[in-house]
CSV table of C-alpha atoms and ligand atoms in Angstrom, one decimal:
chain,number,residue,atom,x,y,z
A,20,UNK,CA,0.1,0.1,0.1
A,21,UNK,CA,1.7,3.4,-0.8
A,22,UNK,CA,2.5,5.5,1.7
A,23,UNK,CA,1.1,8.6,0.6
A,24,UNK,CA,-1.5,11.0,2.0
A,25,UNK,CA,-4.7,12.6,0.5
A,26,UNK,CA,-4.6,14.3,-3.0
A,27,UNK,CA,-5.7,18.2,-3.5
A,28,UNK,CA,-8.9,16.5,-5.0
A,29,UNK,CA,-9.6,14.7,-1.7
A,30,UNK,CA,-9.1,17.7,0.4
A,31,UNK,CA,-11.3,19.8,-2.0
A,32,UNK,CA,-13.9,17.0,-1.7
A,33,UNK,CA,-14.0,16.8,2.2
A,34,UNK,CA,-14.1,20.5,2.4
A,35,UNK,CA,-17.0,20.7,-0.1
A,36,UNK,CA,-19.2,18.0,1.8
A,37,UNK,CA,-19.1,20.2,5.0
A,38,UNK,CA,-19.4,23.3,3.1
A,39,UNK,CA,-22.6,22.3,1.1
A,40,UNK,CA,-24.4,21.0,4.1
A,41,UNK,CA,-28.0,22.0,4.0
A,42,UNK,CA,-28.9,24.4,6.8
A,43,UNK,CA,-29.6,22.5,10.2
A,44,UNK,CA,-28.0,19.7,8.2
A,45,UNK,CA,-27.6,16.7,10.9
A,46,UNK,CA,-24.1,15.3,11.3
A,47,UNK,CA,-23.2,12.1,12.6
A,48,UNK,CA,-19.6,11.5,14.0
A,49,UNK,CA,-18.4,7.8,14.3
A,50,UNK,CA,-15.4,6.4,16.0
A,51,UNK,CA,-14.4,2.8,16.1
A,52,UNK,CA,-15.7,0.1,18.4
A,53,UNK,CA,-13.9,0.2,21.9
A,54,UNK,CA,-12.5,3.8,21.2
A,55,UNK,CA,-8.9,4.7,22.3
A,56,UNK,CA,-7.4,8.2,22.7
A,57,UNK,CA,-7.2,8.8,19.0
A,58,UNK,CA,-10.7,7.7,18.2
A,59,UNK,CA,-12.5,9.8,20.8
A,60,UNK,CA,-10.1,12.6,20.8
A,61,UNK,CA,-9.9,13.2,16.8
A,62,UNK,CA,-13.9,12.8,16.9
A,63,UNK,CA,-14.6,15.1,19.7
A,64,UNK,CA,-12.1,17.7,18.8
A,65,UNK,CA,-13.5,17.4,15.2
A,66,UNK,CA,-17.0,18.1,16.5
A,67,UNK,CA,-16.0,21.0,18.6
A,68,UNK,CA,-14.5,22.4,15.6
A,69,UNK,CA,-17.6,21.9,13.4
A,70,UNK,CA,-19.4,23.7,16.3
A,71,UNK,CA,-17.4,26.5,16.0
A,72,UNK,CA,-18.3,26.5,12.2
A,73,UNK,CA,-22.1,27.1,13.3
A,74,UNK,CA,-23.0,23.3,12.7
A,75,UNK,CA,-25.6,22.7,15.5
A,76,UNK,CA,-27.2,19.5,14.6
A,77,UNK,CA,-24.5,17.2,15.3
A,78,UNK,CA,-23.9,13.7,17.4
A,79,UNK,CA,-21.0,12.0,18.2
A,80,UNK,CA,-21.3,7.9,18.7
A,81,UNK,CA,-19.4,4.6,18.6
A,82,UNK,CA,-20.5,1.0,18.2
A,83,UNK,CA,-21.2,-1.0,21.2
A,84,UNK,CA,-22.1,-0.5,24.8
A,85,UNK,CA,-22.3,3.6,25.2
A,86,UNK,CA,-19.5,3.4,28.2
A,87,UNK,CA,-16.5,6.1,27.7
A,88,UNK,CA,-13.5,4.4,29.4
A,89,UNK,CA,-12.4,6.3,32.5
A,90,UNK,CA,-9.4,7.8,31.4
A,91,UNK,CA,-11.3,9.8,28.7
A,92,UNK,CA,-14.2,10.8,31.0
A,93,UNK,CA,-12.7,14.4,31.5
A,94,UNK,CA,-12.4,15.0,27.7
A,95,UNK,CA,-14.1,18.0,26.3
A,96,UNK,CA,-17.0,17.9,23.7
A,97,UNK,CA,-18.5,14.6,25.7
A,98,UNK,CA,-21.7,16.4,25.3
A,99,UNK,CA,-21.7,15.3,21.8
A,100,UNK,CA,-22.0,11.8,22.8
A,101,UNK,CA,-25.0,9.9,22.1
A,102,UNK,CA,-25.5,5.9,22.6
A,103,UNK,CA,-25.5,4.2,19.2
A,104,UNK,CA,-29.1,3.4,19.5
A,105,UNK,CA,-30.0,7.0,19.5
A,106,UNK,CA,-27.7,7.9,16.5
A,107,UNK,CA,-29.3,9.9,13.6
A,108,UNK,CA,-30.5,7.0,11.3
A,109,UNK,CA,-30.1,8.9,8.1
A,110,UNK,CA,-28.1,11.8,8.9
A,111,UNK,CA,-27.0,14.3,6.1
A,112,UNK,CA,-23.3,13.7,6.6
A,113,UNK,CA,-21.4,10.8,8.3
A,114,UNK,CA,-17.9,11.3,9.5
A,115,UNK,CA,-15.8,8.3,10.5
A,116,UNK,CA,-12.9,8.6,12.5
A,117,UNK,CA,-9.8,6.1,13.1
A,118,UNK,CA,-11.6,3.3,11.6
A,119,UNK,CA,-9.6,1.1,9.1
A,120,UNK,CA,-12.4,-0.8,7.7
A,121,UNK,CA,-16.1,-0.9,8.0
A,122,UNK,CA,-16.1,-3.9,10.4
A,123,UNK,CA,-14.8,-1.2,13.0
A,124,UNK,CA,-18.1,0.6,12.7
A,125,UNK,CA,-20.0,-2.3,14.2
A,126,UNK,CA,-23.8,-2.0,14.3
A,127,UNK,CA,-23.3,1.6,12.9
A,128,UNK,CA,-21.9,0.5,9.4
A,129,UNK,CA,-25.6,1.1,7.8
A,130,UNK,CA,-25.1,4.7,8.1
A,131,UNK,CA,-22.7,4.7,5.2
A,132,UNK,CA,-25.6,3.9,2.9
A,133,UNK,CA,-28.4,5.9,4.9
A,134,UNK,CA,-26.5,8.8,5.2
A,135,UNK,CA,-26.2,11.6,2.6
A,136,UNK,CA,-22.7,11.5,2.1
A,137,UNK,CA,-19.6,9.5,4.1
A,138,UNK,CA,-16.2,11.1,4.9
A,139,UNK,CA,-13.6,9.0,6.2
A,140,UNK,CA,-10.8,10.4,8.4
A,141,UNK,CA,-8.0,7.8,9.3
A,142,UNK,CA,-4.2,7.2,9.3
A,143,UNK,CA,-4.3,3.3,8.9
A,144,UNK,CA,-2.3,2.2,6.0
A,145,UNK,CA,-4.7,-1.0,6.0
A,146,UNK,CA,-7.7,1.2,5.5
A,147,UNK,CA,-10.0,-0.3,3.1
A,148,UNK,CA,-11.1,2.8,1.6
A,149,UNK,CA,-14.6,2.3,2.5
A,150,UNK,CA,-17.4,5.2,2.3
A,151,UNK,CA,-17.4,7.9,-0.2
A,152,UNK,CA,-14.6,10.5,0.6
A,153,UNK,CA,-11.5,9.5,2.0
A,154,UNK,CA,-8.9,11.6,3.9
A,155,UNK,CA,-6.5,8.6,4.7
A,156,UNK,CA,-3.1,9.8,5.6
A,157,UNK,CA,-0.6,6.6,6.5
A,158,UNK,CA,2.2,9.2,7.2
A,159,UNK,CA,0.0,10.9,10.1
A,160,UNK,CA,1.1,9.8,13.5
A,161,UNK,CA,-2.9,9.9,14.6
A,162,UNK,CA,-6.1,10.4,12.9
A,163,UNK,CA,-6.3,13.7,15.0
A,164,UNK,CA,-3.5,15.2,12.7
A,165,UNK,CA,-5.7,14.7,9.7
A,166,UNK,CA,-8.4,16.2,11.7
A,167,UNK,CA,-6.8,19.3,12.5
A,168,UNK,CA,-5.5,19.8,9.0
A,169,UNK,CA,-9.1,19.8,8.0
A,170,UNK,CA,-10.3,22.4,10.6
A,171,UNK,CA,-7.4,24.5,9.6
A,172,UNK,CA,-8.6,24.7,6.0
A,173,UNK,CA,-11.8,26.4,7.4
A,174,UNK,CA,-9.9,28.6,9.6
A,175,UNK,CA,-11.1,27.2,12.9
A,176,UNK,CA,-8.8,28.2,15.6
A,177,UNK,CA,-7.5,26.0,18.2
A,178,UNK,CA,-9.2,26.6,21.6
A,179,UNK,CA,-8.2,24.8,24.6
A,180,UNK,CA,-10.9,22.4,24.1
A,181,UNK,CA,-10.1,21.0,20.8
A,182,UNK,CA,-6.6,21.3,21.7
A,183,UNK,CA,-7.2,18.8,24.6
A,184,UNK,CA,-9.0,16.4,22.5
A,185,UNK,CA,-6.0,16.5,19.9
A,186,UNK,CA,-3.5,16.3,22.4
A,187,UNK,CA,-5.0,13.2,24.1
A,188,UNK,CA,-5.3,11.5,20.6
A,189,UNK,CA,-1.4,12.5,19.8
A,190,UNK,CA,0.0,11.3,22.8
A,191,UNK,CA,-2.1,8.1,22.7
A,192,UNK,CA,-0.9,7.1,19.3
A,193,UNK,CA,2.6,8.2,19.5
A,194,UNK,CA,3.0,6.0,23.2
A,195,UNK,CA,3.8,9.8,24.8
A,196,UNK,CA,5.8,10.8,21.6
A,197,UNK,CA,8.1,7.8,22.2
A,198,UNK,CA,7.6,6.0,18.8
A,199,UNK,CA,9.1,6.5,15.6
A,200,UNK,CA,5.7,8.2,14.6
A,201,UNK,CA,7.1,11.0,16.3
A,202,UNK,CA,8.2,13.5,13.7
A,203,UNK,CA,9.1,16.9,13.6
A,204,UNK,CA,5.3,17.7,12.5
A,205,UNK,CA,4.1,15.7,15.3
A,206,UNK,CA,6.0,18.1,17.9
A,207,UNK,CA,5.2,21.1,16.0
A,208,UNK,CA,1.4,20.3,16.1
A,209,UNK,CA,1.7,19.6,19.9
A,210,UNK,CA,3.5,22.8,20.4
A,211,UNK,CA,0.3,24.6,18.8
A,212,UNK,CA,-1.6,22.5,21.1
A,213,UNK,CA,0.1,23.5,24.2
A,214,UNK,CA,0.1,26.9,23.2
A,215,UNK,CA,-3.8,27.0,24.0
A,216,UNK,CA,-2.9,26.7,27.7
A,217,UNK,CA,-3.8,23.0,28.1
A,218,UNK,CA,-1.9,21.2,30.9
A,219,UNK,CA,0.1,18.3,29.7
A,220,UNK,CA,0.9,16.9,33.1
A,221,UNK,CA,-2.8,16.8,34.6
A,222,UNK,CA,-3.9,15.2,31.0
A,223,UNK,CA,-1.4,12.5,31.1
A,224,UNK,CA,-2.0,11.6,34.6
A,225,UNK,CA,-5.6,11.4,34.1
A,226,UNK,CA,-5.3,9.6,30.7
A,227,UNK,CA,-2.3,7.1,31.2
A,228,UNK,CA,-1.0,7.1,34.9
A,229,UNK,CA,-4.4,6.4,36.8
A,230,UNK,CA,-6.1,3.4,37.4
A,231,UNK,CA,-8.1,1.7,40.2
A,232,UNK,CA,-5.9,-0.3,42.6
A,233,UNK,CA,-8.1,-3.5,42.0
A,234,UNK,CA,-6.5,-3.0,38.3
A,235,UNK,CA,-2.9,-2.9,39.8
A,236,UNK,CA,-3.6,-6.0,41.3
A,237,UNK,CA,-5.4,-7.5,38.4
A,238,UNK,CA,-2.4,-6.6,36.2
A,239,UNK,CA,-0.1,-8.3,38.7
A,240,UNK,CA,-1.8,-11.5,38.3
A,241,UNK,CA,-2.1,-11.5,34.5
A,242,UNK,CA,1.5,-10.6,33.8
A,243,UNK,CA,2.5,-13.1,36.5
A,244,UNK,CA,1.2,-15.7,34.0
A,245,UNK,CA,2.9,-14.2,30.8
A,246,UNK,CA,4.9,-16.7,28.7
A,247,UNK,CA,8.0,-16.3,26.7
A,248,UNK,CA,8.9,-18.2,23.7
A,249,UNK,CA,12.2,-17.2,22.5
A,250,UNK,CA,12.1,-19.5,19.5
A,251,UNK,CA,8.9,-18.1,17.8
A,252,UNK,CA,9.2,-15.7,15.0
A,253,UNK,CA,12.4,-17.0,13.7
A,254,UNK,CA,14.1,-16.8,17.0
A,255,UNK,CA,13.0,-13.3,17.4
A,256,UNK,CA,10.6,-14.2,20.2
A,257,UNK,CA,7.0,-14.0,21.3
A,258,UNK,CA,5.8,-12.9,24.8
A,259,UNK,CA,2.0,-13.3,25.3
A,260,UNK,CA,-0.5,-13.4,27.9
A,261,UNK,CA,-4.4,-13.5,28.5
A,262,UNK,CA,-7.0,-12.1,30.8
A,263,UNK,CA,-10.4,-13.5,31.1
A,264,UNK,CA,-13.7,-12.2,32.0
A,265,UNK,CA,-13.5,-14.0,35.2
A,266,UNK,CA,-10.3,-12.2,36.0
A,267,UNK,CA,-12.1,-8.7,35.5
A,268,UNK,CA,-14.9,-10.1,37.7
A,269,UNK,CA,-12.8,-11.2,40.4
A,270,UNK,CA,-11.0,-7.7,40.6
A,271,UNK,CA,-14.4,-5.8,39.9
A,272,UNK,CA,-12.8,-4.2,36.9
A,273,UNK,CA,-14.1,-3.2,33.7
A,274,UNK,CA,-12.6,-4.3,30.3
A,275,UNK,CA,-11.1,-1.3,29.2
A,276,UNK,CA,-8.7,-1.4,32.2
A,277,UNK,CA,-6.9,-3.9,30.0
A,278,UNK,CA,-6.3,-1.7,27.2
A,279,UNK,CA,-3.1,-0.6,29.1
A,280,UNK,CA,-1.5,-4.3,29.6
A,281,UNK,CA,0.2,-4.4,26.3
A,282,UNK,CA,2.4,-1.6,27.5
A,283,UNK,CA,3.8,-3.7,30.4
A,284,UNK,CA,4.1,-6.9,28.2
A,285,UNK,CA,5.9,-5.3,25.3
A,286,UNK,CA,8.8,-4.1,27.6
A,287,UNK,CA,10.0,-7.9,27.5
A,288,UNK,CA,13.4,-7.7,26.1
A,289,UNK,CA,13.6,-11.1,24.9
A,290,UNK,CA,10.7,-10.8,22.5
A,291,UNK,CA,10.1,-8.6,19.4
A,292,UNK,CA,6.6,-9.8,19.2
A,293,UNK,CA,4.1,-9.5,22.6
A,294,UNK,CA,0.5,-10.2,22.5
A,295,UNK,CA,-2.6,-9.8,25.0
A,296,UNK,CA,-5.5,-11.7,24.6
A,297,UNK,CA,-8.7,-10.1,26.4
A,298,UNK,CA,-11.7,-12.4,26.7
A,299,UNK,CA,-14.7,-10.5,25.3
A,300,UNK,CA,-17.0,-13.4,25.6
A,301,UNK,CA,-16.9,-17.2,26.0
A,302,UNK,CA,-14.3,-18.5,23.3
A,303,UNK,CA,-13.9,-14.9,22.0
A,304,UNK,CA,-11.0,-12.6,22.6
A,305,UNK,CA,-9.9,-9.1,21.4
A,306,UNK,CA,-6.0,-9.4,20.6
A,307,UNK,CA,-3.4,-6.8,20.8
A,308,UNK,CA,-0.2,-7.3,19.4
A,309,UNK,CA,3.1,-5.1,19.2
A,310,UNK,CA,6.4,-5.5,17.5
A,311,UNK,CA,9.8,-3.8,18.2
A,312,UNK,CA,10.5,-3.9,14.4
A,313,UNK,CA,11.1,-7.5,13.2
A,314,UNK,CA,7.8,-8.3,12.2
A,315,UNK,CA,4.6,-6.7,10.8
A,316,UNK,CA,2.1,-7.4,12.9
A,317,UNK,CA,-0.7,-5.8,10.9
A,318,UNK,CA,0.2,-8.7,8.2
A,319,UNK,CA,-0.6,-11.2,11.0
A,320,UNK,CA,-3.9,-9.5,12.1
A,321,UNK,CA,-5.0,-9.1,8.6
A,322,UNK,CA,-4.5,-12.7,8.0
A,323,UNK,CA,-6.4,-13.4,11.2
A,324,UNK,CA,-9.2,-11.0,9.8
A,325,UNK,CA,-8.3,-7.7,11.8
A,326,UNK,CA,-6.0,-4.7,10.7
A,327,UNK,CA,-3.9,-2.0,12.3
A,328,UNK,CA,-0.4,-0.4,11.9
A,329,UNK,CA,2.8,-2.4,11.0
A,330,UNK,CA,4.0,-2.3,14.9
A,331,UNK,CA,0.5,-2.3,16.5
A,332,UNK,CA,-2.4,-4.2,15.3
A,333,UNK,CA,-5.3,-6.4,16.5
A,334,UNK,CA,-8.2,-9.0,15.7
A,335,UNK,CA,-10.8,-10.8,16.9
A,336,UNK,CA,-9.7,-14.2,17.9
A,337,UNK,CA,-12.0,-17.3,18.4
A,338,UNK,CA,-11.4,-20.6,20.3
A,339,UNK,CA,-9.1,-21.4,23.6
A,340,UNK,CA,-6.5,-18.8,24.2
A,341,UNK,CA,-3.8,-21.8,23.3
A,342,UNK,CA,-5.5,-21.9,19.8
A,343,UNK,CA,-5.7,-18.1,19.2
A,344,UNK,CA,-1.9,-18.1,20.0
A,345,UNK,CA,-1.1,-21.0,17.8
A,346,UNK,CA,-2.8,-19.2,14.9
A,347,UNK,CA,-0.6,-16.1,15.6
A,348,UNK,CA,2.4,-18.1,15.9
A,349,UNK,CA,1.7,-19.7,12.5
A,350,UNK,CA,1.8,-16.4,10.8
A,351,UNK,CA,4.9,-14.8,12.7
A,352,UNK,CA,7.5,-16.3,10.2
A,353,UNK,CA,5.5,-15.0,6.6
A,354,UNK,CA,4.9,-11.6,8.6
A,355,UNK,CA,9.1,-11.1,9.1
A,356,UNK,CA,10.0,-7.8,7.7
A,357,UNK,CA,12.7,-8.7,5.0
A,358,UNK,CA,15.1,-6.0,6.0
A,359,UNK,CA,15.3,-7.7,9.6
A,360,UNK,CA,15.7,-11.2,8.2
A,361,UNK,CA,19.5,-12.6,8.4
B,9,5GP,P1,-4.9,-1.8,20.2
B,9,5GP,O1,-3.9,-3.5,20.5
B,9,5GP,O2,-4.4,-0.8,20.7
B,9,5GP,O3,-6.3,-2.2,20.5
B,9,5GP,O4,-5.0,-1.8,18.9
B,9,5GP,C1,-3.8,-1.6,18.0
B,9,5GP,C2,-4.1,-1.3,16.8
B,9,5GP,O5,-4.6,-2.5,15.6
B,9,5GP,C3,-5.0,-0.2,16.5
B,9,5GP,O6,-4.6,0.7,15.3
B,9,5GP,C4,-6.1,-0.7,15.9
B,9,5GP,O7,-6.9,-0.2,15.2
B,9,5GP,C5,-5.8,-2.0,15.3
B,9,5GP,N1,-7.0,-2.8,15.9
B,9,5GP,C6,-7.0,-3.6,17.0
B,9,5GP,N2,-8.0,-4.6,17.0
B,9,5GP,C7,-8.3,-4.6,15.8
B,9,5GP,C8,-9.4,-5.5,15.1
B,9,5GP,O8,-10.2,-6.1,15.8
B,9,5GP,N3,-9.7,-5.2,13.7
B,9,5GP,C9,-8.9,-4.3,13.1
B,9,5GP,N4,-9.4,-4.2,11.7
B,9,5GP,N5,-8.1,-3.7,13.7
B,9,5GP,C10,-8.0,-3.4,14.9
B,10,MN,MN1,-5.1,6.2,15.5
């Protein structure tokens, strides 16, 4: 897939969709299922920007239960959110955020057909180009980078509310400016966001560094059962662990607390590939995978029905945990990055 961004024609088409909204047109913003900081941050920041442009009838939503993960409950723009069950059935314009494929829109996927027009903002190289108009930039560190560029074309000034949303998105997808996606442009955008007066220390503590004591103990248990397979991925190594619904229940925790687990597992020096299996139903798992550079985990994920980025990807796994890991193991050799071989 070519690593090129939107063309001038794509930007013009996206601008036209917004400029040509009928007076009192209804806009529905949708981000991906199980939303993370970039999904919610890019969507809500863009929604606040549209509001500044005078768009009055607007909803933001995501598929599945309408629960916003605790770390994001302080985000500006949450008043835009409605449960998926209450989302406009036939909006004039639907805008999708951070979703690489239609499957990430869950039960809201029908809006691509019922809406007057569909605009897609994303940064996944694996984006399937669903919907009508695409602003997909695989070079962008986060979907919020694309969202900010579109707002800038309308001359919307960054205020503290928009900035906080986009900052959360940017820090989420760059691992707080640690990943290779952290380009000079990322720091330049961060500087403009911080210039609005937002407080990075408060935001980071809330979003990344706060969890209930029950989650701390749950992490201890789940990390304690991690398995290391040094021979996997042609000797690059695989480390993995799993968390069940019963683990969550015993520690009285909500599923989203598990999103941070992969960051503790991927530290493992002896493994290039790390993986966390998060049970979502009996025999069903949400899989998170990371690589340090030897394996293209998006290839593994796509082969198993999911998607993502080269070094961070996921899919829905079915069966026993051991079976799901066997399926992953079976894809690792084919996903070795050629320059890293030998
Ligand atoms: P995470 O492990 O943080 O949930 O996801 C890492 C990356 O993989 C994200 O870019 C996310 O969009 C993608 N991803 C995770 N799970 C799935 C999935 O089930 N399907 C697809 N298509 N992508 C996924
Ligand atoms: Mn993203």
